[in-house]
PDB file of C-alpha atoms in Angstrom:
ATOM      1  CA  MET A  60      -3.240  -9.234  -5.620  1.00 46.00           C
ATOM      2  CA  HIS A  61      -0.516  -8.382  -7.723  1.00 49.00           C
ATOM      3  CA  ALA A  62       2.767  -9.141  -6.225  1.00 54.00           C
ATOM      4  CA  VAL A  63       4.069 -11.821  -3.817  1.00 53.00           C
ATOM      5  CA  ARG A  64       6.520 -10.905  -0.691  1.00 59.00           C
ATOM      6  CA  ARG A  65       7.134 -12.810   2.482  1.00 65.00           C
ATOM      7  CA  ALA A  66       4.692 -10.509   4.541  1.00 83.00           C
ATOM      8  CA  MET A  67       1.132  -9.911   4.721  1.00 96.00           C
ATOM      9  CA  TRP A  68       0.100  -6.761   2.743  1.00 98.00           C
ATOM     10  CA  LEU A  69      -1.190  -3.970   5.508  1.00 98.00           C
ATOM     11  CA  GLY A  70      -3.935  -1.524   4.897  1.00 98.00           C
ATOM     12  CA  ALA A  71      -7.149  -0.379   6.107  1.00 98.00           C
ATOM     13  CA  HIS A  72     -10.615   0.379   5.314  1.00 98.00           C
ATOM     14  CA  LEU A  73     -11.266   3.954   4.056  1.00 98.00           C
ATOM     15  CA  GLY A  74     -13.886   6.312   3.278  1.00 97.00           C
ATOM     16  CA  ILE A  75     -15.195   7.590  -0.354  1.00 96.00           C
ATOM     17  CA  ALA A  76     -16.374  10.764   0.575  1.00 94.00           C
ATOM     18  CA  ASP A  77     -14.040  12.655  -1.309  1.00 94.00           C
ATOM     19  CA  GLY A  78     -13.971  10.596  -4.159  1.00 96.00           C
ATOM     20  CA  LEU A  79     -12.570   6.847  -5.356  1.00 98.00           C
ATOM     21  CA  PRO A  80      -9.492   7.654  -6.146  1.00 97.00           C
ATOM     22  CA  GLN A  81      -8.702  10.155  -3.160  1.00 97.00           C
ATOM     23  CA  ALA A  82      -9.420   6.931  -0.977  1.00 98.00           C
ATOM     24  CA  VAL A  83      -6.052   5.550  -2.800  1.00 98.00           C
ATOM     25  CA  THR A  84      -4.142   8.933  -2.000  1.00 97.00           C
ATOM     26  CA  GLU A  85      -4.916   8.810   1.525  1.00 97.00           C
ATOM     27  CA  LEU A  86      -4.147   5.239   1.835  1.00 98.00           C
ATOM     28  CA  THR A  87      -0.581   6.150   0.014  1.00 97.00           C
ATOM     29  CA  ALA A  88      -0.226   8.954   2.760  1.00 97.00           C
ATOM     30  CA  ILE A  89      -0.861   6.701   5.726  1.00 97.00           C
ATOM     31  CA  HIS A  90       1.699   4.119   4.196  1.00 96.00           C
ATOM     32  CA  GLY A  91      -1.058   1.396   3.469  1.00 98.00           C
ATOM     33  CA  GLU A  92      -0.647  -1.390   0.895  1.00 97.00           C
ATOM     34  CA  ALA A  93      -4.446  -2.817   0.908  1.00 98.00           C
ATOM     35  CA  LEU A  94      -7.256  -0.961   0.563  1.00 98.00           C
ATOM     36  CA  GLN A  95     -10.721  -1.746   1.620  1.00 98.00           C
ATOM     37  CA  ILE A  96     -13.997   0.640   0.879  1.00 98.00           C
ATOM     38  CA  PHE A  97     -17.731   0.791   0.953  1.00 98.00           C
ATOM     39  CA  SER A  98     -19.098   1.272  -2.449  1.00 97.00           C
ATOM     40  CA  LYS A  99     -21.975   2.863  -0.959  1.00 96.00           C
ATOM     41  CA  SER A 100     -23.551   3.894   2.540  1.00 95.00           C
ATOM     42  CA  PRO A 101     -23.520   0.650   4.357  1.00 95.00           C
ATOM     43  CA  GLN A 102     -27.050   1.677   5.655  1.00 94.00           C
ATOM     44  CA  MET A 103     -28.610   1.571   2.494  1.00 94.00           C
ATOM     45  CA  TRP A 104     -30.172  -1.474   0.333  1.00 95.00           C
ATOM     46  CA  ALA A 105     -29.025   0.310  -2.582  1.00 92.00           C
ATOM     47  CA  GLY A 106     -26.516   3.424  -3.762  1.00 92.00           C
ATOM     48  CA  PRO A 107     -26.433   5.912  -6.623  1.00 95.00           C
ATOM     49  CA  PRO A 108     -24.709   4.213  -9.696  1.00 96.00           C
ATOM     50  CA  ILE A 109     -20.914   4.529  -9.886  1.00 97.00           C
ATOM     51  CA  ALA A 110     -19.897   6.358 -13.056  1.00 97.00           C
ATOM     52  CA  ARG A 111     -17.783   4.307 -15.330  1.00 97.00           C
ATOM     53  CA  GLU A 112     -15.452   7.182 -15.531  1.00 98.00           C
ATOM     54  CA  ALA A 113     -15.208   7.125 -11.692  1.00 98.00           C
ATOM     55  CA  ALA A 114     -14.393   3.116 -11.783  1.00 98.00           C
ATOM     56  CA  GLU A 115     -11.838   3.758 -14.288  1.00 98.00           C
ATOM     57  CA  ALA A 116     -10.397   6.548 -12.373  1.00 98.00           C
ATOM     58  CA  PHE A 117     -10.286   4.390  -9.282  1.00 98.00           C
ATOM     59  CA  ARG A 118      -8.373   1.265 -11.116  1.00 98.00           C
ATOM     60  CA  ALA A 119      -5.764   3.794 -12.600  1.00 98.00           C
ATOM     61  CA  ALA A 120      -4.876   5.167  -9.181  1.00 98.00           C
ATOM     62  CA  VAL A 121      -4.751   1.493  -7.820  1.00 98.00           C
ATOM     63  CA  ARG A 122      -2.211   0.825 -10.705  1.00 98.00           C
ATOM     64  CA  ALA A 123      -0.416   3.894 -10.255  1.00 98.00           C
ATOM     65  CA  GLN A 124       0.089   3.949  -6.597  1.00 97.00           C
ATOM     66  CA  GLY A 125       1.041   0.030  -6.459  1.00 97.00           C
ATOM     67  CA  VAL A 126      -1.997  -0.791  -4.161  1.00 98.00           C
ATOM     68  CA  HIS A 127      -1.446  -4.829  -3.845  1.00 98.00           C
ATOM     69  CA  ALA A 128      -4.871  -5.922  -2.616  1.00 98.00           C
ATOM     70  CA  THR A 129      -8.502  -4.318  -2.826  1.00 98.00           C
ATOM     71  CA  ALA A 130     -11.804  -5.028  -1.444  1.00 98.00           C
ATOM     72  CA  VAL A 131     -15.388  -3.867  -1.320  1.00 98.00           C
ATOM     73  CA  HIS A 132     -17.089  -4.526   2.044  1.00 98.00           C
ATOM     74  CA  HIS A 133     -20.586  -5.138   1.910  1.00 98.00           C
ATOM     75  CA  GLY A 134     -23.462  -3.102   3.591  1.00 96.00           C
ATOM     76  CA  TYR A 135     -24.543  -3.889   7.079  1.00 95.00           C
ATOM     77  CA  LEU A 136     -28.498  -4.613   6.182  1.00 97.00           C
ATOM     78  CA  ALA A 137     -28.502  -7.768   3.875  1.00 97.00           C
ATOM     79  CA  ASN A 138     -29.150 -10.927   5.726  1.00 98.00           C
ATOM     80  CA  LEU A 139     -28.075 -14.024   3.038  1.00 98.00           C
ATOM     81  CA  ALA A 140     -29.643 -16.180   6.106  1.00 98.00           C
ATOM     82  CA  SER A 141     -32.906 -14.685   6.637  1.00 98.00           C
ATOM     83  CA  PRO A 142     -35.871 -16.901   7.091  1.00 98.00           C
ATOM     84  CA  LYS A 143     -38.411 -13.879   6.060  1.00 98.00           C
ATOM     85  CA  LYS A 144     -38.921 -14.167   2.518  1.00 97.00           C
ATOM     86  CA  PHE A 145     -39.130 -10.280   1.886  1.00 98.00           C
ATOM     87  CA  THR A 146     -35.863  -9.735   3.716  1.00 98.00           C
ATOM     88  CA  LEU A 147     -34.242 -12.415   1.830  1.00 98.00           C
ATOM     89  CA  VAL A 148     -35.449 -11.058  -1.580  1.00 98.00           C
ATOM     90  CA  GLN A 149     -34.039  -7.848  -0.528  1.00 98.00           C
ATOM     91  CA  SER A 150     -30.922  -9.104   0.672  1.00 98.00           C
ATOM     92  CA  ARG A 151     -30.118 -11.283  -2.651  1.00 98.00           C
ATOM     93  CA  LYS A 152     -30.759  -8.000  -4.792  1.00 98.00           C
ATOM     94  CA  ALA A 153     -28.587  -5.864  -2.766  1.00 98.00           C
ATOM     95  CA  PHE A 154     -25.666  -8.729  -2.808  1.00 98.00           C
ATOM     96  CA  HIS A 155     -26.334  -8.759  -6.586  1.00 98.00           C
ATOM     97  CA  ASP A 156     -25.909  -5.015  -6.987  1.00 97.00           C
ATOM     98  CA  GLU A 157     -23.028  -5.230  -4.509  1.00 98.00           C
ATOM     99  CA  MET A 158     -21.189  -7.854  -6.980  1.00 98.00           C
ATOM    100  CA  LEU A 159     -21.773  -5.423  -9.845  1.00 98.00           C
ATOM    101  CA  ARG A 160     -20.358  -2.775  -8.390  1.00 98.00           C
ATOM    102  CA  ALA A 161     -17.177  -4.633  -7.211  1.00 98.00           C
ATOM    103  CA  GLU A 162     -16.859  -5.868 -10.853  1.00 98.00           C
ATOM    104  CA  LEU A 163     -17.274  -2.538 -12.094  1.00 98.00           C
ATOM    105  CA  LEU A 164     -14.237  -1.353  -9.528  1.00 98.00           C
ATOM    106  CA  GLY A 165     -12.157  -4.203  -9.884  1.00 98.00           C
ATOM    107  CA  VAL A 166     -11.329  -4.996  -6.684  1.00 98.00           C
ATOM    108  CA  ASP A 167     -10.164  -8.640  -5.459  1.00 98.00           C
ATOM    109  CA  GLY A 168     -12.625  -9.101  -3.171  1.00 98.00           C
ATOM    110  CA  LEU A 169     -16.327  -8.656  -1.929  1.00 98.00           C
ATOM    111  CA  ILE A 170     -16.330  -9.120   1.675  1.00 98.00           C
ATOM    112  CA  PHE A 171     -19.798  -9.686   3.439  1.00 98.00           C
ATOM    113  CA  HIS A 172     -21.104 -11.291   7.036  1.00 98.00           C
ATOM    114  CA  PRO A 173     -22.810 -14.346   6.150  1.00 98.00           C
ATOM    115  CA  GLY A 174     -26.041 -13.587   8.076  1.00 98.00           C
ATOM    116  CA  ALA A 175     -28.254 -14.485  11.038  1.00 98.00           C
ATOM    117  CA  HIS A 176     -30.769 -17.532  10.977  1.00 98.00           C
ATOM    118  CA  VAL A 177     -33.254 -15.452  13.126  1.00 97.00           C
ATOM    119  CA  LYS A 178     -34.411 -18.521  15.111  1.00 94.00           C
ATOM    120  CA  SER A 179     -34.952 -20.537  12.022  1.00 97.00           C
ATOM    121  CA  GLY A 180     -32.080 -22.720  13.204  1.00 97.00           C
ATOM    122  CA  GLU A 181     -28.217 -23.105  12.122  1.00 98.00           C
ATOM    123  CA  GLU A 182     -28.808 -25.775   9.841  1.00 98.00           C
ATOM    124  CA  ALA A 183     -31.664 -23.854   7.771  1.00 98.00           C
ATOM    125  CA  GLY A 184     -29.793 -20.582   8.273  1.00 98.00           C
ATOM    126  CA  LEU A 185     -26.734 -22.060   6.642  1.00 98.00           C
ATOM    127  CA  LYS A 186     -28.445 -23.713   3.884  1.00 98.00           C
ATOM    128  CA  THR A 187     -29.909 -20.523   2.950  1.00 98.00           C
ATOM    129  CA  ILE A 188     -26.863 -18.934   2.652  1.00 98.00           C
ATOM    130  CA  ALA A 189     -25.558 -21.275   0.527  1.00 98.00           C
ATOM    131  CA  GLU A 190     -28.282 -20.860  -1.803  1.00 98.00           C
ATOM    132  CA  SER A 191     -27.897 -17.364  -1.714  1.00 98.00           C
ATOM    133  CA  LEU A 192     -24.425 -17.372  -2.983  1.00 98.00           C
ATOM    134  CA  THR A 193     -25.291 -20.342  -5.363  1.00 98.00           C
ATOM    135  CA  GLY A 194     -27.764 -17.919  -6.998  1.00 98.00           C
ATOM    136  CA  ALA A 195     -25.505 -15.007  -6.800  1.00 98.00           C
ATOM    137  CA  LEU A 196     -22.936 -16.722  -8.666  1.00 98.00           C
ATOM    138  CA  ALA A 197     -25.284 -18.308 -11.416  1.00 98.00           C
ATOM    139  CA  GLU A 198     -26.221 -14.541 -12.106  1.00 97.00           C
ATOM    140  CA  LEU A 199     -22.870 -13.359 -12.594  1.00 97.00           C
ATOM    141  CA  PRO A 200     -21.070 -16.521 -14.250  1.00 96.00           C
ATOM    142  CA  ASN A 201     -18.074 -14.939 -15.858  1.00 95.00           C
ATOM    143  CA  GLY A 202     -17.410 -12.650 -12.372  1.00 97.00           C
ATOM    144  CA  LYS A 203     -13.855 -12.241 -11.398  1.00 97.00           C
ATOM    145  CA  VAL A 204     -14.452 -10.834  -7.855  1.00 98.00           C
ATOM    146  CA  ARG A 205     -14.111 -13.396  -4.835  1.00 98.00           C
ATOM    147  CA  LEU A 206     -16.676 -13.669  -2.600  1.00 98.00           C
ATOM    148  CA  LEU A 207     -15.311 -13.693   0.868  1.00 99.00           C
ATOM    149  CA  LEU A 208     -17.381 -14.665   3.921  1.00 98.00           C
ATOM    150  CA  GLU A 209     -16.276 -12.716   7.125  1.00 98.00           C
ATOM    151  CA  ASN A 210     -16.353 -14.845  10.484  1.00 98.00           C
ATOM    152  CA  ALA A 211     -18.819 -13.495  13.004  1.00 98.00           C
ATOM    153  CA  ALA A 212     -18.227 -12.852  16.852  1.00 98.00           C
ATOM    154  CA  GLY A 213     -21.298 -14.917  17.677  1.00 97.00           C
ATOM    155  CA  GLN A 214     -23.831 -12.759  19.010  1.00 96.00           C
ATOM    156  CA  GLY A 215     -27.414 -13.478  18.938  1.00 97.00           C
ATOM    157  CA  THR A 216     -28.273 -15.850  15.739  1.00 97.00           C
ATOM    158  CA  THR A 217     -25.554 -14.848  13.556  1.00 98.00           C
ATOM    159  CA  LEU A 218     -23.990 -17.540  11.766  1.00 98.00           C
ATOM    160  CA  GLY A 219     -20.171 -17.757  10.591  1.00 98.00           C
ATOM    161  CA  SER A 220     -18.449 -17.414  14.121  1.00 98.00           C
ATOM    162  CA  THR A 221     -17.128 -21.003  13.810  1.00 98.00           C
ATOM    163  CA  PHE A 222     -14.912 -22.471  11.077  1.00 98.00           C
ATOM    164  CA  GLU A 223     -17.157 -25.380  10.909  1.00 98.00           C
ATOM    165  CA  GLN A 224     -20.315 -22.885   9.926  1.00 98.00           C
ATOM    166  CA  LEU A 225     -18.105 -21.614   7.317  1.00 98.00           C
ATOM    167  CA  ASN A 226     -16.848 -24.767   5.869  1.00 98.00           C
ATOM    168  CA  THR A 227     -20.525 -25.855   5.563  1.00 98.00           C
ATOM    169  CA  VAL A 228     -21.153 -23.040   3.485  1.00 98.00           C
ATOM    170  CA  LEU A 229     -18.320 -23.597   1.316  1.00 98.00           C
ATOM    171  CA  GLY A 230     -18.984 -27.158   0.970  1.00 98.00           C
ATOM    172  CA  LEU A 231     -22.364 -26.673  -0.148  1.00 98.00           C
ATOM    173  CA  VAL A 232     -21.836 -24.122  -2.823  1.00 98.00           C
ATOM    174  CA  ASP A 233     -18.524 -25.993  -3.837  1.00 96.00           C
ATOM    175  CA  ARG A 234     -17.145 -23.001  -5.829  1.00 97.00           C
ATOM    176  CA  PRO A 235     -13.516 -22.812  -4.345  1.00 97.00           C
ATOM    177  CA  ASP A 236     -12.431 -20.553  -7.365  1.00 97.00           C
ATOM    178  CA  ARG A 237     -15.140 -17.812  -6.284  1.00 98.00           C
ATOM    179  CA  LEU A 238     -15.342 -18.019  -2.746  1.00 98.00           C
ATOM    180  CA  GLY A 239     -12.982 -17.472   0.171  1.00 98.00           C
ATOM    181  CA  VAL A 240     -12.933 -16.496   3.997  1.00 98.00           C
ATOM    182  CA  THR A 241     -11.707 -13.180   5.516  1.00 99.00           C
ATOM    183  CA  ILE A 242     -10.790 -13.469   9.044  1.00 99.00           C
ATOM    184  CA  ASP A 243     -11.676 -10.842  11.592  1.00 99.00           C
ATOM    185  CA  THR A 244      -9.379 -11.100  14.565  1.00 99.00           C
ATOM    186  CA  CYS A 245     -11.718  -9.233  16.842  1.00 98.00           C
ATOM    187  CA  HIS A 246     -14.437 -11.540  15.808  1.00 98.00           C
ATOM    188  CA  LEU A 247     -12.121 -14.398  15.892  1.00 98.00           C
ATOM    189  CA  PHE A 248     -11.099 -13.662  19.596  1.00 98.00           C
ATOM    190  CA  ALA A 249     -14.820 -12.925  20.653  1.00 98.00           C
ATOM    191  CA  SER A 250     -16.029 -16.148  19.323  1.00 98.00           C
ATOM    192  CA  GLY A 251     -13.545 -18.157  21.744  1.00 98.00           C
ATOM    193  CA  VAL A 252     -10.694 -18.577  19.606  1.00 98.00           C
ATOM    194  CA  ASP A 253      -7.385 -17.487  21.634  1.00 98.00           C
ATOM    195  CA  PHE A 254      -4.245 -16.915  19.527  1.00 98.00           C
ATOM    196  CA  ARG A 255      -2.168 -15.190  21.733  1.00 98.00           C
ATOM    197  CA  THR A 256       0.477 -17.426  22.801  1.00 98.00           C
ATOM    198  CA  ASP A 257       2.763 -19.883  20.257  1.00 98.00           C
ATOM    199  CA  GLU A 258       0.434 -23.074  21.442  1.00 98.00           C
ATOM    200  CA  HIS A 259      -2.852 -21.298  21.161  1.00 98.00           C
ATOM    201  CA  TYR A 260      -1.957 -19.987  17.675  1.00 98.00           C
ATOM    202  CA  GLY A 261      -0.838 -23.451  16.738  1.00 98.00           C
ATOM    203  CA  ARG A 262      -4.049 -24.615  17.660  1.00 98.00           C
ATOM    204  CA  PHE A 263      -5.633 -22.007  15.510  1.00 98.00           C
ATOM    205  CA  ILE A 264      -3.709 -22.939  12.386  1.00 98.00           C
ATOM    206  CA  ASP A 265      -4.606 -26.440  13.126  1.00 98.00           C
ATOM    207  CA  LEU A 266      -8.607 -25.576  13.281  1.00 98.00           C
ATOM    208  CA  VAL A 267      -8.248 -23.803  10.048  1.00 98.00           C
ATOM    209  CA  ARG A 268      -6.213 -26.056   8.187  1.00 98.00           C
ATOM    210  CA  ASP A 269      -8.568 -28.977   9.422  1.00 98.00           C
ATOM    211  CA  THR A 270     -11.736 -27.101   8.352  1.00 98.00           C
ATOM    212  CA  ILE A 271     -11.819 -24.380   5.525  1.00 98.00           C
ATOM    213  CA  GLY A 272      -8.252 -24.995   4.713  1.00 98.00           C
ATOM    214  CA  LEU A 273      -5.388 -22.233   4.770  1.00 98.00           C
ATOM    215  CA  GLU A 274      -5.606 -21.583   1.341  1.00 98.00           C
ATOM    216  CA  THR A 275      -9.241 -20.470   1.592  1.00 98.00           C
ATOM    217  CA  VAL A 276      -8.182 -17.310   3.614  1.00 98.00           C
ATOM    218  CA  ARG A 277      -8.009 -14.604   1.293  1.00 98.00           C
ATOM    219  CA  ALA A 278      -8.219 -11.403   3.747  1.00 98.00           C
ATOM    220  CA  PHE A 279      -7.603 -10.511   7.213  1.00 98.00           C
ATOM    221  CA  HIS A 280      -9.451  -7.646   9.424  1.00 99.00           C
ATOM    222  CA  LEU A 281      -6.858  -6.947  11.711  1.00 98.00           C
ATOM    223  CA  ASN A 282      -8.507  -5.311  14.985  1.00 98.00           C
ATOM    224  CA  ASP A 283      -7.782  -5.926  18.484  1.00 98.00           C
ATOM    225  CA  ALA A 284     -10.798  -6.517  20.892  1.00 98.00           C
ATOM    226  CA  LYS A 285     -12.072  -4.406  23.717  1.00 98.00           C
ATOM    227  CA  ALA A 286     -13.848  -7.255  25.411  1.00 98.00           C
ATOM    228  CA  GLU A 287     -12.193 -10.844  26.493  1.00 98.00           C
ATOM    229  CA  LEU A 288     -12.099 -13.549  25.060  1.00 98.00           C
ATOM    230  CA  GLY A 289     -15.131 -15.483  24.171  1.00 98.00           C
ATOM    231  CA  SER A 290     -17.549 -12.427  24.963  1.00 98.00           C
ATOM    232  CA  HIS A 291     -19.349 -12.654  21.522  1.00 98.00           C
ATOM    233  CA  LEU A 292     -19.091  -8.827  21.331  1.00 98.00           C
ATOM    234  CA  ASP A 293     -17.861  -7.039  18.282  1.00 98.00           C
ATOM    235  CA  ARG A 294     -15.982  -4.110  19.932  1.00 98.00           C
ATOM    236  CA  HIS A 295     -12.770  -3.191  17.922  1.00 98.00           C
ATOM    237  CA  GLU A 296      -9.901  -1.583  19.456  1.00 98.00           C
ATOM    238  CA  ASN A 297      -6.448   0.047  18.141  1.00 98.00           C
ATOM    239  CA  ILE A 298      -3.623  -2.663  17.701  1.00 98.00           C
ATOM    240  CA  GLY A 299      -2.105  -3.365  21.017  1.00 98.00           C
ATOM    241  CA  LYS A 300      -4.172  -1.713  23.151  1.00 98.00           C
ATOM    242  CA  GLY A 301      -6.794  -4.470  23.566  1.00 98.00           C
ATOM    243  CA  GLN A 302      -7.400  -7.744  24.971  1.00 98.00           C
ATOM    244  CA  ILE A 303      -5.364  -9.572  22.161  1.00 98.00           C
ATOM    245  CA  GLY A 304      -2.243  -7.596  22.440  1.00 98.00           C
ATOM    246  CA  LEU A 305       0.751  -7.234  20.273  1.00 98.00           C
ATOM    247  CA  GLU A 306       1.941 -10.932  20.784  1.00 97.00           C
ATOM    248  CA  GLY A 307      -1.497 -12.138  19.082  1.00 98.00           C
ATOM    249  CA  PHE A 308      -0.873  -9.935  15.996  1.00 98.00           C
ATOM    250  CA  ARG A 309       3.116 -10.715  15.951  1.00 98.00           C
ATOM    251  CA  HIS A 310       1.995 -14.203  15.086  1.00 97.00           C
ATOM    252  CA  LEU A 311      -0.082 -13.298  12.191  1.00 97.00           C
ATOM    253  CA  VAL A 312       2.155 -11.022  10.599  1.00 97.00           C
ATOM    254  CA  THR A 313       5.288 -13.112  10.770  1.00 96.00           C
ATOM    255  CA  ASP A 314       3.585 -16.120   9.908  1.00 97.00           C
ATOM    256  CA  SER A 315       4.321 -17.182   6.296  1.00 95.00           C
ATOM    257  CA  ALA A 316       1.083 -18.856   5.584  1.00 97.00           C
ATOM    258  CA  TRP A 317      -0.273 -15.369   5.221  1.00 97.00           C
ATOM    259  CA  ASN A 318       2.474 -14.337   2.700  1.00 96.00           C
ATOM    260  CA  ASN A 319       0.776 -11.864  -0.190  1.00 96.00           C
ATOM    261  CA  VAL A 320      -2.599 -11.881   2.189  1.00 98.00           C
ATOM    262  CA  PRO A 321      -4.015  -8.680   2.681  1.00 98.00           C
ATOM    263  CA  GLY A 322      -4.540  -7.636   6.198  1.00 98.00           C
ATOM    264  CA  TYR A 323      -7.284  -4.570   6.529  1.00 98.00           C
ATOM    265  CA  LEU A 324      -7.394  -2.400   9.664  1.00 98.00           C
ATOM    266  CA  GLU A 325     -10.796  -1.645  11.042  1.00 98.00           C
ATOM    267  CA  THR A 326      -9.631   0.020  14.298  1.00 98.00           C
ATOM    268  CA  PRO A 327     -11.093   3.013  16.092  1.00 97.00           C
ATOM    269  CA  LEU A 328     -10.265   6.463  14.725  1.00 97.00           C
ATOM    270  CA  ASP A 329     -10.154  10.216  15.745  1.00 94.00           C
ATOM    271  CA  GLU A 330     -12.957  12.386  14.270  1.00 85.00           C
ATOM    272  CA  ASP A 331     -11.238  13.807  11.317  1.00 79.00           C
ATOM    273  CA  SER A 332      -7.810  12.037  10.716  1.00 91.00           C
ATOM    274  CA  TYR A 333      -6.714   8.748   9.908  1.00 97.00           C
ATOM    275  CA  GLY A 334      -3.775   9.194  11.911  1.00 96.00           C
ATOM    276  CA  ARG A 335      -4.263   6.153  14.178  1.00 98.00           C
ATOM    277  CA  TYR A 336      -4.735   4.114  11.134  1.00 98.00           C
ATOM    278  CA  ALA A 337      -1.038   5.232  10.643  1.00 98.00           C
ATOM    279  CA  GLU A 338      -0.090   4.296  14.075  1.00 98.00           C
ATOM    280  CA  ASP A 339      -1.780   1.138  13.793  1.00 98.00           C
ATOM    281  CA  LEU A 340       0.282   0.198  10.576  1.00 98.00           C
ATOM    282  CA  ALA A 341       3.605   1.266  12.024  1.00 97.00           C
ATOM    283  CA  THR A 342       2.989  -1.162  14.907  1.00 98.00           C
ATOM    284  CA  LEU A 343       2.370  -3.724  12.928  1.00 98.00           C
ATOM    285  CA  ARG A 344       5.458  -3.327  10.889  1.00 97.00           C
ATOM    286  CA  SER A 345       7.191  -3.117  14.041  1.00 97.00           C
ATOM    287  CA  LEU A 346       6.422  -6.606  14.776  1.00 97.00           C
ATOM    288  CA  VAL A 347       8.165  -7.667  11.258  1.00 94.00           C
ATOM    289  CA  PRO A 348      11.930  -7.716  11.578  1.00 86.00           C
ATOM    290  CA  GLU A 349      12.250  -7.141   7.826  1.00 78.00           C
ATOM    291  CA  LEU A 350       9.693  -4.462   7.487  1.00 78.00           C
ATOM    292  CA  ALA A 351      10.716  -1.013   8.042  1.00 55.00           C
ATOM    293  CA  ALA A 352       8.043   1.469   8.817  1.00 48.00           C
ATOM    294  CA  PRO A 353       8.226   4.734   6.559  1.00 50.00           C
ATOM    295  CA  ALA A 354       8.869   7.733   8.554  1.00 46.00           C
ATOM    296  CA  GLY A 355       8.701  11.547   8.146  1.00 43.00           C
ATOM    297  CA  LYS A 356       5.383  11.901   6.597  1.00 45.00           C
ATOM    298  CA  ALA A 357       2.282  12.918   8.744  1.00 44.00           C
ATOM    299  CA  ALA A 358      -1.019  11.279   8.231  1.00 44.00           C
ATOM    300  CA  PRO A 359      -3.469  13.166   6.470  1.00 47.00           C
ATOM    301  CA  ALA A 360      -6.842  14.717   7.969  1.00 47.00           C
ATOM    302  CA  PRO A 361      -9.606  13.665   5.058  1.00 49.00           C
ATOM    303  CA  LYS A 362     -12.826  14.326   5.299  1.00 45.00           C
ATOM    304  CA  ARG A 363     -14.664  11.801   6.859  1.00 50.00           C
ATOM    305  CA  GLY A 364     -18.295  11.355   5.062  1.00 42.00           C
ATOM    306  CA  HIS A 365     -20.800   8.387   5.176  1.00 38.00           C
ATOM    307  CA  SER A 366     -18.482   6.098   3.504  1.00 41.00           C
ATOM    308  CA  SER A 367     -16.004   6.190   6.296  1.00 42.00           C
ATOM    309  CA  LYS A 368     -15.839   2.965   8.796  1.00 45.00           C
ATOM    310  CA  ALA A 369     -14.814   3.657  12.274  1.00 40.00           C
ATOM    311  CA  LYS A 370     -16.545   0.992  14.069  1.00 40.00           C
ATOM    312  CA  GLY A 371     -16.499  -2.686  14.158  1.00 42.00           C
ATOM    313  CA  SER A 372     -18.216  -4.822  11.403  1.00 66.00           C
TER     314      SER A 372
END
């Protein structure tokens, strides 16, 4: 992250089907300040190598366009908590590869789902995640990209749906210089944490402070929720159109605790346009009195290929 101000940096997850630098251009067109991407298809264990020239072009575009925060989101296949040896080996290999790709791109964070214990039990699963991360960090001792565990909605045997679980992993690895947390607001709400009223938001802040610590939160996924509080369903909705509503997001984007923290949209999109992202960003800015939403520019209609992300994660 490259600058400080009294507000959250707002942006979105964009596809790279038209090239890495084009994602930066499309972010600027929708008035985004923070960019999250997949570095490869999220449904593949490994992707084609990123050419050094392409990585350098991406870094240059980020600098030139004044993007304030960047992240790669890990794919969907890896399970760093798996009790199955083959799956765990594959997952750790894929995670190492994604770390290398993130380092090459020069992003701030690598966001990933902690994993699922698959009936091996919570304690065993959390221990396996910690061992996976300890090994990953040992393989890249001089890495600069921060690894960000994303909270889960709590479906099935997924881990990380409570801040206590996330704190357990952070404590076992004990590398605050390299680890952090991304809070997905839809997942948070689905896991049973309400933050829509002043009272509930205060309880949420206390919960974070008393477990992982406010300083450990390095990014947000800003998504409204289709399903009700505590549903454990990962179903994203556009900002203000779901069960969370505008007041929940007003608390987040106006809280000085999150100054200089990026908030990435992963809300539903139309088939061929990022226009709904532009609308959601304008809605979020309208909640912050000192932020004037730019006007007069239409959102582009980019080609959305395999690296675009329109569903919850």
